[in-house]
Structures are given as C-alpha cells and as structure tokens.
mmCIF file of C-alpha atoms and ligand atoms in Angstrom:
data_model
loop_
_atom_site.group_PDB
_atom_site.id
_atom_site.type_symbol
_atom_site.label_atom_id
_atom_site.label_comp_id
_atom_site.label_asym_id
_atom_site.label_seq_id
_atom_site.Cartn_x
_atom_site.Cartn_y
_atom_site.Cartn_z
ATOM 1 C CA MET A 293 -69.202 186.428 -81.336
ATOM 2 C CA ILE A 294 -71.149 186.510 -84.602
ATOM 3 C CA GLU A 295 -72.972 189.758 -85.464
ATOM 4 C CA GLN A 296 -76.625 188.785 -85.530
ATOM 5 C CA ARG A 297 -78.037 192.113 -86.703
ATOM 6 C CA HIS A 298 -78.245 193.956 -90.006
ATOM 7 C CA GLU A 299 -76.517 197.328 -90.245
ATOM 8 C CA ASP A 300 -79.786 199.082 -89.358
ATOM 9 C CA GLY A 301 -79.899 197.103 -86.095
ATOM 10 C CA SER A 302 -82.734 194.745 -87.066
ATOM 11 C CA LEU A 303 -82.358 191.048 -86.283
ATOM 12 C CA ARG A 304 -80.911 189.002 -89.117
ATOM 13 C CA HIS A 305 -79.726 185.722 -87.550
ATOM 14 C CA LEU A 306 -80.659 183.992 -84.330
ATOM 15 C CA ILE A 307 -77.817 181.749 -83.280
ATOM 16 C CA THR A 308 -77.600 182.655 -79.627
ATOM 17 C CA LEU A 309 -79.555 184.745 -77.138
ATOM 18 C CA GLU A 310 -76.257 186.136 -75.837
ATOM 19 C CA GLY A 311 -75.888 189.750 -76.808
ATOM 20 C CA LEU A 312 -79.612 190.360 -77.441
ATOM 21 C CA ARG A 313 -81.062 193.388 -75.689
ATOM 22 C CA ARG A 314 -83.948 193.040 -73.305
ATOM 23 C CA GLU A 315 -86.276 195.023 -75.576
ATOM 24 C CA GLU A 316 -85.471 192.709 -78.504
ATOM 25 C CA VAL A 317 -86.441 189.686 -76.440
ATOM 26 C CA GLU A 318 -89.572 191.454 -75.165
ATOM 27 C CA GLN A 319 -90.594 192.236 -78.749
ATOM 28 C CA LEU A 320 -90.113 188.623 -79.808
ATOM 29 C CA LEU A 321 -92.182 187.433 -76.849
ATOM 30 C CA GLN A 322 -94.960 189.920 -77.596
ATOM 31 C CA ARG A 323 -95.022 188.882 -81.207
ATOM 32 C CA SER A 324 -95.089 185.208 -80.152
ATOM 33 C CA GLN A 325 -98.049 185.831 -77.883
ATOM 34 C CA ARG A 326 -100.085 186.914 -80.926
ATOM 35 C CA TYR A 327 -99.552 183.468 -82.418
ATOM 36 C CA VAL A 328 -100.360 181.472 -79.321
ATOM 37 C CA CYS A 329 -103.225 179.161 -80.037
ATOM 38 C CA ALA A 330 -105.635 178.270 -77.214
ATOM 39 C CA PRO A 331 -106.378 174.541 -76.907
ATOM 40 C CA GLY A 332 -109.132 173.637 -79.353
ATOM 41 C CA ALA A 333 -108.848 176.924 -81.303
ATOM 42 C CA ARG A 334 -107.778 177.087 -84.937
ATOM 43 C CA PRO A 335 -104.166 178.238 -85.346
ATOM 44 C CA VAL A 336 -103.540 181.798 -86.566
ATOM 45 C CA ARG A 337 -102.482 181.842 -90.208
ATOM 46 C CA SER A 338 -101.250 184.579 -92.469
ATOM 47 C CA GLN A 339 -99.479 185.135 -95.756
ATOM 48 C CA ALA A 340 -96.805 187.341 -94.157
ATOM 49 C CA LEU A 341 -94.006 185.109 -95.503
ATOM 50 C CA ARG A 342 -95.516 184.379 -98.897
ATOM 51 C CA GLY A 343 -92.750 183.849 -101.438
ATOM 52 C CA ILE A 344 -90.124 183.113 -98.753
ATOM 53 C CA GLN A 345 -88.254 179.780 -98.921
ATOM 54 C CA ILE A 346 -87.075 178.155 -95.705
ATOM 55 C CA ALA A 347 -84.763 175.131 -95.520
ATOM 56 C CA ASN A 348 -84.621 173.048 -92.332
ATOM 57 C CA LEU A 349 -81.228 171.344 -92.123
ATOM 58 C CA PHE A 350 -80.972 168.973 -89.193
ATOM 59 C CA THR A 351 -77.877 166.852 -88.618
ATOM 60 C CA GLU A 352 -79.113 165.685 -85.202
ATOM 61 C CA PRO A 353 -82.481 164.077 -84.468
ATOM 62 C CA SER A 354 -85.394 166.328 -83.614
ATOM 63 C CA THR A 355 -89.130 165.977 -83.426
ATOM 64 C CA ARG A 356 -90.663 169.045 -81.793
ATOM 65 C CA THR A 357 -88.183 171.633 -83.029
ATOM 66 C CA ARG A 358 -88.248 170.484 -86.640
ATOM 67 C CA VAL A 359 -92.008 170.052 -86.811
ATOM 68 C CA SER A 360 -92.654 173.375 -85.115
ATOM 69 C CA PHE A 361 -90.271 175.296 -87.390
ATOM 70 C CA GLU A 362 -92.003 173.643 -90.335
ATOM 71 C CA LEU A 363 -95.493 174.486 -89.073
ATOM 72 C CA ALA A 364 -94.402 178.012 -88.189
ATOM 73 C CA GLY A 365 -93.158 178.662 -91.724
ATOM 74 C CA ARG A 366 -96.230 177.125 -93.339
ATOM 75 C CA ARG A 367 -98.671 178.996 -91.110
ATOM 76 C CA LEU A 368 -97.058 182.217 -92.332
ATOM 77 C CA GLY A 369 -97.371 181.188 -95.969
ATOM 78 C CA ALA A 370 -93.696 180.327 -96.613
ATOM 79 C CA GLU A 371 -92.423 177.348 -98.575
ATOM 80 C CA VAL A 372 -90.584 174.960 -96.251
ATOM 81 C CA VAL A 373 -88.258 172.142 -97.230
ATOM 82 C CA ASN A 374 -86.776 169.632 -94.761
ATOM 83 C CA LEU A 375 -83.362 168.121 -95.389
ATOM 84 C CA GLU A 376 -82.048 165.233 -93.341
ATOM 85 C CA VAL A 377 -78.496 166.321 -93.928
ATOM 86 C CA GLN A 378 -76.779 163.045 -93.075
ATOM 87 C CA LEU A 379 -78.890 161.283 -95.707
ATOM 88 C CA SER A 380 -78.371 163.765 -98.513
ATOM 89 C CA SER A 381 -75.294 165.238 -100.124
ATOM 90 C CA ARG A 382 -73.346 165.896 -96.909
ATOM 91 C CA ALA A 383 -73.041 162.158 -96.361
ATOM 92 C CA LYS A 384 -71.329 161.891 -99.721
ATOM 93 C CA GLY A 385 -68.635 164.244 -98.517
ATOM 94 C CA GLU A 386 -70.160 167.546 -99.492
ATOM 95 C CA SER A 387 -69.583 170.093 -96.771
ATOM 96 C CA MET A 388 -72.329 171.989 -95.014
ATOM 97 C CA LEU A 389 -71.276 175.153 -96.846
ATOM 98 C CA ASP A 390 -71.564 173.498 -100.244
ATOM 99 C CA THR A 391 -75.051 172.375 -99.316
ATOM 100 C CA ILE A 392 -75.865 175.928 -98.295
ATOM 101 C CA TYR A 393 -74.489 177.397 -101.545
ATOM 102 C CA THR A 394 -76.556 174.916 -103.537
ATOM 103 C CA LEU A 395 -79.690 175.921 -101.636
ATOM 104 C CA GLN A 396 -78.874 179.600 -102.024
ATOM 105 C CA ALA A 397 -78.750 179.090 -105.777
ATOM 106 C CA LEU A 398 -82.265 177.714 -105.417
ATOM 107 C CA HIS A 399 -83.263 180.990 -103.735
ATOM 108 C CA PHE A 400 -83.640 179.879 -100.161
ATOM 109 C CA ASP A 401 -83.905 182.850 -97.804
ATOM 110 C CA VAL A 402 -83.740 181.272 -94.353
ATOM 111 C CA PHE A 403 -81.692 178.309 -93.117
ATOM 112 C CA VAL A 404 -82.789 176.642 -89.912
ATOM 113 C CA ILE A 405 -79.893 174.493 -88.740
ATOM 114 C CA ARG A 406 -79.352 171.973 -85.950
ATOM 115 C CA ASP A 407 -75.821 170.689 -85.589
ATOM 116 C CA ALA A 408 -73.852 168.797 -82.942
ATOM 117 C CA GLU A 409 -70.603 170.618 -83.673
ATOM 118 C CA PRO A 410 -69.968 173.963 -81.979
ATOM 119 C CA GLY A 411 -69.323 176.810 -84.396
ATOM 120 C CA VAL A 412 -70.974 175.448 -87.560
ATOM 121 C CA LEU A 413 -73.868 177.911 -87.359
ATOM 122 C CA ALA A 414 -71.658 180.972 -87.007
ATOM 123 C CA HIS A 415 -69.489 179.666 -89.839
ATOM 124 C CA VAL A 416 -72.498 179.343 -92.134
ATOM 125 C CA ALA A 417 -73.827 182.754 -91.059
ATOM 126 C CA GLY A 418 -70.444 184.253 -91.920
ATOM 127 C CA HIS A 419 -70.669 182.951 -95.508
ATOM 128 C CA VAL A 420 -74.263 183.352 -96.638
ATOM 129 C CA SER A 421 -75.469 186.138 -98.958
ATOM 130 C CA PRO A 422 -76.424 189.423 -97.294
ATOM 131 C CA GLN A 423 -80.192 188.887 -97.538
ATOM 132 C CA VAL A 424 -80.067 185.357 -96.094
ATOM 133 C CA SER A 425 -80.783 184.514 -92.424
ATOM 134 C CA VAL A 426 -79.502 181.627 -90.322
ATOM 135 C CA LEU A 427 -81.523 180.396 -87.350
ATOM 136 C CA SER A 428 -80.347 177.918 -84.773
ATOM 137 C CA ALA A 429 -82.488 174.906 -84.024
ATOM 138 C CA GLY A 430 -79.932 173.787 -81.427
ATOM 139 C CA GLU A 431 -76.145 173.975 -81.460
ATOM 140 C CA ALA A 432 -74.117 171.282 -79.677
ATOM 141 C CA HIS A 433 -74.378 171.793 -75.893
ATOM 142 C CA LEU A 434 -74.137 175.528 -76.376
ATOM 143 C CA SER A 435 -77.414 177.108 -77.313
ATOM 144 C CA HIS A 436 -81.000 176.619 -78.357
ATOM 145 C CA PRO A 437 -82.346 180.153 -78.588
ATOM 146 C CA THR A 438 -85.917 179.431 -79.711
ATOM 147 C CA GLN A 439 -86.232 176.935 -76.845
ATOM 148 C CA GLY A 440 -85.085 179.658 -74.434
ATOM 149 C CA LEU A 441 -87.728 182.009 -75.830
ATOM 150 C CA LEU A 442 -90.505 179.431 -75.652
ATOM 151 C CA ASP A 443 -89.517 178.622 -72.085
ATOM 152 C CA ALA A 444 -89.694 182.309 -71.137
ATOM 153 C CA LEU A 445 -93.067 182.667 -72.878
ATOM 154 C CA THR A 446 -94.412 179.612 -71.026
ATOM 155 C CA VAL A 447 -93.212 180.879 -67.645
ATOM 156 C CA ARG A 448 -94.764 184.316 -68.271
ATOM 157 C CA GLN A 449 -98.083 182.802 -69.288
ATOM 158 C CA HIS A 450 -98.311 180.656 -66.189
ATOM 159 C CA LYS A 451 -96.547 182.737 -63.564
ATOM 160 C CA GLY A 452 -96.635 186.348 -64.733
ATOM 161 C CA HIS A 453 -93.574 188.504 -64.077
ATOM 162 C CA ILE A 454 -90.302 186.676 -64.306
ATOM 163 C CA GLU A 455 -88.646 189.215 -61.956
ATOM 164 C CA ALA A 456 -90.452 187.769 -58.948
ATOM 165 C CA LEU A 457 -89.530 184.156 -59.578
ATOM 166 C CA ARG A 458 -87.176 181.533 -58.206
ATOM 167 C CA ILE A 459 -86.333 179.207 -61.077
ATOM 168 C CA ALA A 460 -84.600 175.845 -60.642
ATOM 169 C CA ILE A 461 -82.901 174.158 -63.601
ATOM 170 C CA VAL A 462 -82.385 170.504 -62.756
ATOM 171 C CA GLY A 463 -80.346 167.620 -64.102
ATOM 172 C CA ASP A 464 -77.808 167.309 -66.866
ATOM 173 C CA LEU A 465 -76.766 170.951 -66.897
ATOM 174 C CA ARG A 466 -73.283 170.211 -68.115
ATOM 175 C CA HIS A 467 -74.409 168.938 -71.513
ATOM 176 C CA SER A 468 -77.534 171.033 -71.971
ATOM 177 C CA ARG A 469 -78.012 173.743 -74.587
ATOM 178 C CA VAL A 470 -81.553 174.153 -73.236
ATOM 179 C CA ALA A 471 -80.155 175.123 -69.835
ATOM 180 C CA ARG A 472 -77.694 177.605 -71.334
ATOM 181 C CA SER A 473 -80.355 179.408 -73.362
ATOM 182 C CA ALA A 474 -82.764 179.354 -70.403
ATOM 183 C CA TYR A 475 -80.068 180.899 -68.244
ATOM 184 C CA HIS A 476 -79.486 183.722 -70.752
ATOM 185 C CA VAL A 477 -83.135 184.573 -71.175
ATOM 186 C CA PHE A 478 -84.054 184.375 -67.493
ATOM 187 C CA ARG A 479 -81.067 186.486 -66.552
ATOM 188 C CA LEU A 480 -81.925 189.071 -69.188
ATOM 189 C CA LEU A 481 -85.506 189.175 -67.889
ATOM 190 C CA GLU A 482 -84.076 189.546 -64.378
ATOM 191 C CA ALA A 483 -85.426 186.437 -62.641
ATOM 192 C CA HIS A 484 -85.197 186.855 -58.897
ATOM 193 C CA GLU A 485 -83.086 183.712 -58.471
ATOM 194 C CA ILE A 486 -81.780 180.975 -60.748
ATOM 195 C CA ARG A 487 -80.769 177.714 -59.090
ATOM 196 C CA LEU A 488 -78.819 174.893 -60.660
ATOM 197 C CA ILE A 489 -79.468 171.439 -59.217
ATOM 198 C CA ALA A 490 -77.336 168.525 -60.408
ATOM 199 C CA PRO A 491 -75.014 165.786 -59.236
ATOM 200 C CA PRO A 492 -71.418 167.105 -59.178
ATOM 201 C CA ALA A 493 -70.567 165.177 -62.383
ATOM 202 C CA LEU A 494 -73.317 166.959 -64.332
ATOM 203 C CA MET A 495 -72.708 170.453 -62.948
ATOM 204 C CA PRO A 496 -71.293 172.947 -65.468
ATOM 205 C CA GLU A 497 -67.802 174.385 -64.998
ATOM 206 C CA PRO A 498 -67.548 177.078 -62.293
ATOM 207 C CA ASP A 499 -66.942 179.850 -64.837
ATOM 208 C CA GLU A 500 -70.342 179.235 -66.503
ATOM 209 C CA PHE A 501 -73.793 180.310 -65.279
ATOM 210 C CA ALA A 502 -72.509 183.274 -63.310
ATOM 211 C CA GLY A 503 -74.768 184.443 -60.505
ATOM 212 C CA CYS A 504 -76.701 181.153 -60.114
ATOM 213 C CA LEU A 505 -76.973 179.261 -56.830
ATOM 214 C CA ARG A 506 -75.746 175.666 -57.035
ATOM 215 C CA PHE A 507 -77.218 172.684 -55.177
ATOM 216 C CA THR A 508 -76.305 169.018 -55.325
ATOM 217 C CA THR A 509 -79.506 167.700 -53.755
ATOM 218 C CA LEU A 510 -83.014 168.145 -55.107
ATOM 219 C CA GLU A 511 -84.446 168.292 -51.601
ATOM 220 C CA GLU A 512 -82.508 171.454 -50.764
ATOM 221 C CA GLY A 513 -82.599 173.066 -54.172
ATOM 222 C CA LEU A 514 -86.345 172.809 -54.737
ATOM 223 C CA GLU A 515 -87.292 174.534 -51.485
ATOM 224 C CA GLU A 516 -89.876 177.255 -52.366
ATOM 225 C CA VAL A 517 -89.073 177.511 -56.082
ATOM 226 C CA ASP A 518 -91.759 178.746 -58.515
ATOM 227 C CA VAL A 519 -90.475 177.003 -61.630
ATOM 228 C CA VAL A 520 -88.866 173.571 -61.898
ATOM 229 C CA MET A 521 -87.222 173.113 -65.251
ATOM 230 C CA MET A 522 -86.148 169.503 -65.746
ATOM 231 C CA LEU A 523 -83.532 168.497 -68.314
ATOM 232 C CA ARG A 524 -83.032 165.301 -70.228
ATOM 233 C CA ILE A 525 -79.984 163.188 -69.443
ATOM 234 C CA GLN A 526 -78.053 163.738 -72.704
ATOM 235 C CA LYS A 527 -76.724 160.216 -73.114
ATOM 236 C CA GLU A 528 -75.365 160.987 -76.554
ATOM 237 C CA ARG A 529 -73.024 163.657 -75.157
ATOM 238 C CA PHE A 530 -71.075 161.546 -72.674
ATOM 239 C CA SER A 531 -68.983 158.417 -72.813
ATOM 240 C CA ALA A 532 -70.700 155.167 -71.824
ATOM 241 C CA ALA A 533 -68.387 154.872 -68.799
ATOM 242 C CA ALA A 534 -69.576 158.164 -67.351
ATOM 243 C CA LEU A 535 -73.270 157.312 -67.702
ATOM 244 C CA PRO A 536 -75.201 157.269 -64.448
ATOM 245 C CA ASP A 537 -77.432 154.220 -64.081
ATOM 246 C CA GLY A 538 -81.057 155.261 -64.768
ATOM 247 C CA ALA A 539 -82.647 153.700 -61.690
ATOM 248 C CA GLU A 540 -79.937 155.011 -59.389
ATOM 249 C CA TYR A 541 -80.235 158.482 -60.895
ATOM 250 C CA PHE A 542 -83.992 158.464 -60.374
ATOM 251 C CA GLN A 543 -83.507 157.503 -56.721
ATOM 252 C CA ARG A 544 -81.455 160.606 -56.076
ATOM 253 C CA TYR A 545 -82.462 163.141 -58.723
ATOM 254 C CA GLY A 546 -85.769 162.026 -60.197
ATOM 255 C CA LEU A 547 -88.600 164.533 -59.808
ATOM 256 C CA THR A 548 -91.269 162.660 -57.827
ATOM 257 C CA PRO A 549 -94.489 164.095 -56.335
ATOM 258 C CA ASP A 550 -92.849 164.041 -52.868
ATOM 259 C CA ARG A 551 -89.886 166.061 -53.990
ATOM 260 C CA LEU A 552 -92.023 168.475 -55.944
ATOM 261 C CA ALA A 553 -93.964 169.134 -52.720
ATOM 262 C CA ARG A 554 -90.893 171.032 -51.481
ATOM 263 C CA ALA A 555 -91.397 173.668 -54.162
ATOM 264 C CA HIS A 556 -94.009 176.417 -53.939
ATOM 265 C CA PRO A 557 -97.486 174.778 -54.053
ATOM 266 C CA GLU A 558 -98.223 176.558 -57.333
ATOM 267 C CA ALA A 559 -94.862 175.798 -58.907
ATOM 268 C CA ILE A 560 -94.893 174.747 -62.539
ATOM 269 C CA VAL A 561 -92.894 171.857 -63.988
ATOM 270 C CA MET A 562 -91.228 172.105 -67.390
ATOM 271 C CA HIS A 563 -89.245 169.720 -69.586
ATOM 272 C CA PRO A 564 -87.976 170.427 -73.131
ATOM 273 C CA GLN A 565 -88.477 166.760 -74.132
ATOM 274 C CA PRO A 566 -87.799 164.081 -75.099
ATOM 275 C CA MET A 567 -88.334 162.868 -71.522
ATOM 276 C CA ASN A 568 -86.709 159.891 -69.893
ATOM 277 C CA ARG A 569 -89.635 158.931 -67.691
ATOM 278 C CA GLY A 570 -88.469 157.105 -64.587
ATOM 279 C CA VAL A 571 -84.972 158.586 -64.958
ATOM 280 C CA GLU A 572 -85.209 162.371 -64.519
ATOM 281 C CA ILE A 573 -88.973 162.639 -64.007
ATOM 282 C CA ALA A 574 -91.809 160.451 -62.694
ATOM 283 C CA SER A 575 -94.801 160.050 -64.988
ATOM 284 C CA GLU A 576 -97.130 161.282 -62.213
ATOM 285 C CA VAL A 577 -95.305 164.604 -62.321
ATOM 286 C CA ALA A 578 -94.843 164.801 -66.093
ATOM 287 C CA ASP A 579 -98.576 164.254 -66.630
ATOM 288 C CA GLY A 580 -99.703 165.890 -63.386
ATOM 289 C CA PRO A 581 -101.529 169.152 -62.693
ATOM 290 C CA GLN A 582 -98.371 171.245 -62.257
ATOM 291 C CA SER A 583 -96.878 170.195 -65.588
ATOM 292 C CA VAL A 584 -96.840 172.789 -68.387
ATOM 293 C CA ILE A 585 -94.854 170.571 -70.738
ATOM 294 C CA ARG A 586 -97.602 170.561 -73.384
ATOM 295 C CA SER A 587 -97.895 174.318 -73.374
ATOM 296 C CA GLN A 588 -94.149 174.465 -74.011
ATOM 297 C CA VAL A 589 -94.759 172.431 -77.165
ATOM 298 C CA SER A 590 -97.534 174.652 -78.505
ATOM 299 C CA ASN A 591 -95.629 177.809 -77.581
ATOM 300 C CA GLY A 592 -92.740 176.489 -79.667
ATOM 301 C CA VAL A 593 -94.705 177.092 -82.861
ATOM 302 C CA ALA A 594 -95.718 180.611 -81.784
ATOM 303 C CA VAL A 595 -92.139 181.586 -80.929
ATOM 304 C CA ARG A 596 -90.777 180.214 -84.191
ATOM 305 C CA MET A 597 -93.442 182.110 -86.142
ATOM 306 C CA ALA A 598 -92.368 185.304 -84.367
ATOM 307 C CA VAL A 599 -88.681 184.683 -85.061
ATOM 308 C CA LEU A 600 -89.259 183.833 -88.737
ATOM 309 C CA GLU A 601 -91.462 186.873 -89.203
ATOM 310 C CA THR A 602 -88.871 189.106 -87.545
ATOM 311 C CA VAL A 603 -85.891 187.997 -89.613
ATOM 312 C CA ALA A 604 -87.847 187.879 -92.874
ATOM 313 C CA ALA A 605 -89.438 191.308 -92.388
ATOM 314 C CA ARG A 606 -86.987 193.013 -94.773
ATOM 315 C CA LEU A 607 -87.555 190.442 -97.504
ATOM 316 C CA THR A 608 -91.284 190.887 -97.550
ATOM 317 C CA ALA A 609 -91.346 194.675 -97.000
HETATM 318 N N1 LIG B 67 -85.000 168.837 -77.519
HETATM 319 C C1 LIG B 67 -84.020 169.555 -76.740
HETATM 320 C C2 LIG B 67 -82.743 169.792 -77.521
HETATM 321 O O1 LIG B 67 -82.704 169.636 -78.686
HETATM 322 C C3 LIG B 67 -83.767 168.925 -75.441
HETATM 323 C C4 LIG B 67 -83.162 167.579 -75.457
HETATM 324 O O2 LIG B 67 -82.926 167.002 -76.513
HETATM 325 O O3 LIG B 67 -82.881 167.106 -74.370
HETATM 326 O O4 LIG B 67 -81.755 170.181 -76.945
#
C-alpha cells in the first residue's frame, strides 16, 4: 500500500481511506464542518491556499467531484486548472506520468486525479516530487476517499453519532468505489451495523467487506435501518450481456416509498449521483423528505476544502 504521509506523520496524499487512523478522519471531518455552508448563506472563503496550483486531471466523466474540487480550491485562494486528459496530450500517446512531469515543471503542487485503471494514482504518487500531493477523485471500482468523507459528514449532520447506526448500502456493490470508501469510513467510525443489499450478481466477493451483513432482498435488508445509501448501477463497468434490465431491476431492487417504510421512520436516504431514476431509486424517494442527497453535494465542497487545506499546510506554512 502507498505511504500517504510525510515523514513527520502529516497527510501528504489521499488515495485511499484504508490505513488512516480514526483521529485523522475525525480531524478532516471537523475541518470540513467549518466549511459547511448553510442553504442561502455565502460560502466561507479564505486565502489559505494563495499561491498554490492545483491540477484536476480526470480521465473518466465527473460533474460533482470535479466542480467541487475546483470550487474548493478557488474558495481557498488557490489557482485551479482542469485538464480533460483524454482530450489533451495523453490522447496523443503521452503517458500520465509525462503529463504529470510537464505540470510539475509548471509548478503545480497538487494533482487531483480520477482514473478508471486501478493503481495509476499510487504510481503517480510514487513518482512526484517530495513537496507534491496526489488526491484521488475516484479510482476504478476501488476507492473514492473524499466521497467516503462527505458521506460520513452527511450522516453525522443528520443522525449524530455513527456508532449507534444501522447503515444499509444498496445496489451495485460489486462495481462501486463509493461503497468501498463508505465501508472503510463507517467501519473506522464504528457504525453499529453495516448491511450490504444487492442481487447475488452485484454482491462483492466474500473476502471483501468483512464484518458486514449481506441480504439479497431489499425488504429484509432495510428492516429498521437508519441510513439507506443507494448506489448507481455502474453500466460502464460490466459487459452488456451481464446488464440487468432497468425496469426489472427496479421491480426487485428499486427504492420506492413502500420499501423505504421498512426502514426506521427517520431514516435518511443517500445517493452519490448520478442517479438512474426509475432503476435504483424512485423519484418520490430521491426528492422526498428523507432524502439528504443535496446535502451530500454541498458537503462535497466542504470536505474537499478540508482535504486540500490539510495536504497543502506545509506548502503555505
Ligand atoms: N459519482 C460517483 C463516482 O464517481 C458515483 C457514481 O458514479 O456512481 O463513483
């Protein structure tokens, strides 16, 4: 596993939540909370990252993650540049590392990378200059650490202590980096119970998600849960032949108001988006009173501000 810390123990990269200590995650969440912006309020701004250059390199599509990393950097006074990597030099055969070396020569300090191939982030982190940080914006099906943090922040805001909670993660668990990072953070914060609910074909391998309870029907799995975390069907990560038909999937695994009624009456509903409405979730639920999907989006900026501020602390000291 890649070493994510500097020699003095401070956080340098954030590629995975695996291996982080509970107090490190708590600190990031506390710092994020300072940047949370109430609806209608003006966002918190500072010049904490003045003079820092951040490059967003995305080789897979993204809306929320890219925009929120960009806003996070700008709200802290950094200069942020977005590169659609498949459209620029990488498409002409230049490797990711060559792109990184070019950007390093232009004095970039932080690289925010999303890539579909496992291992690219650690590879880049292993080759950048000592003062440079690499942050994951989503790596293959493996991890999405800032999403895990924003999910934990959202659950805390709405439900208080994570220790008391039964959390259900529902849907395409097999292909989901969101689910893997959620699992790591909720386990670290000692959730009372984590349930996985999926059709057998979308369940992760038995050696993953240790300690979780597994259910193959929503009706059983949702009984009395406090948090229902829905996942998108990741069509791009399976072969066309293995694709479940949308309408049929919704019949059995779609989150409808009736099914949600099995959960605790004050349960919250989450989704990382983009949503397939009418496939994994009914619009009445996605837009209903128990949905916290929009607070997940605004918390995404706060969490990314906290992460950027943490890794860039040495550069601005
Ligand atoms: N936006 C999230 C991700 O990048 C979730 C999704 O795409 O389903 O993983």
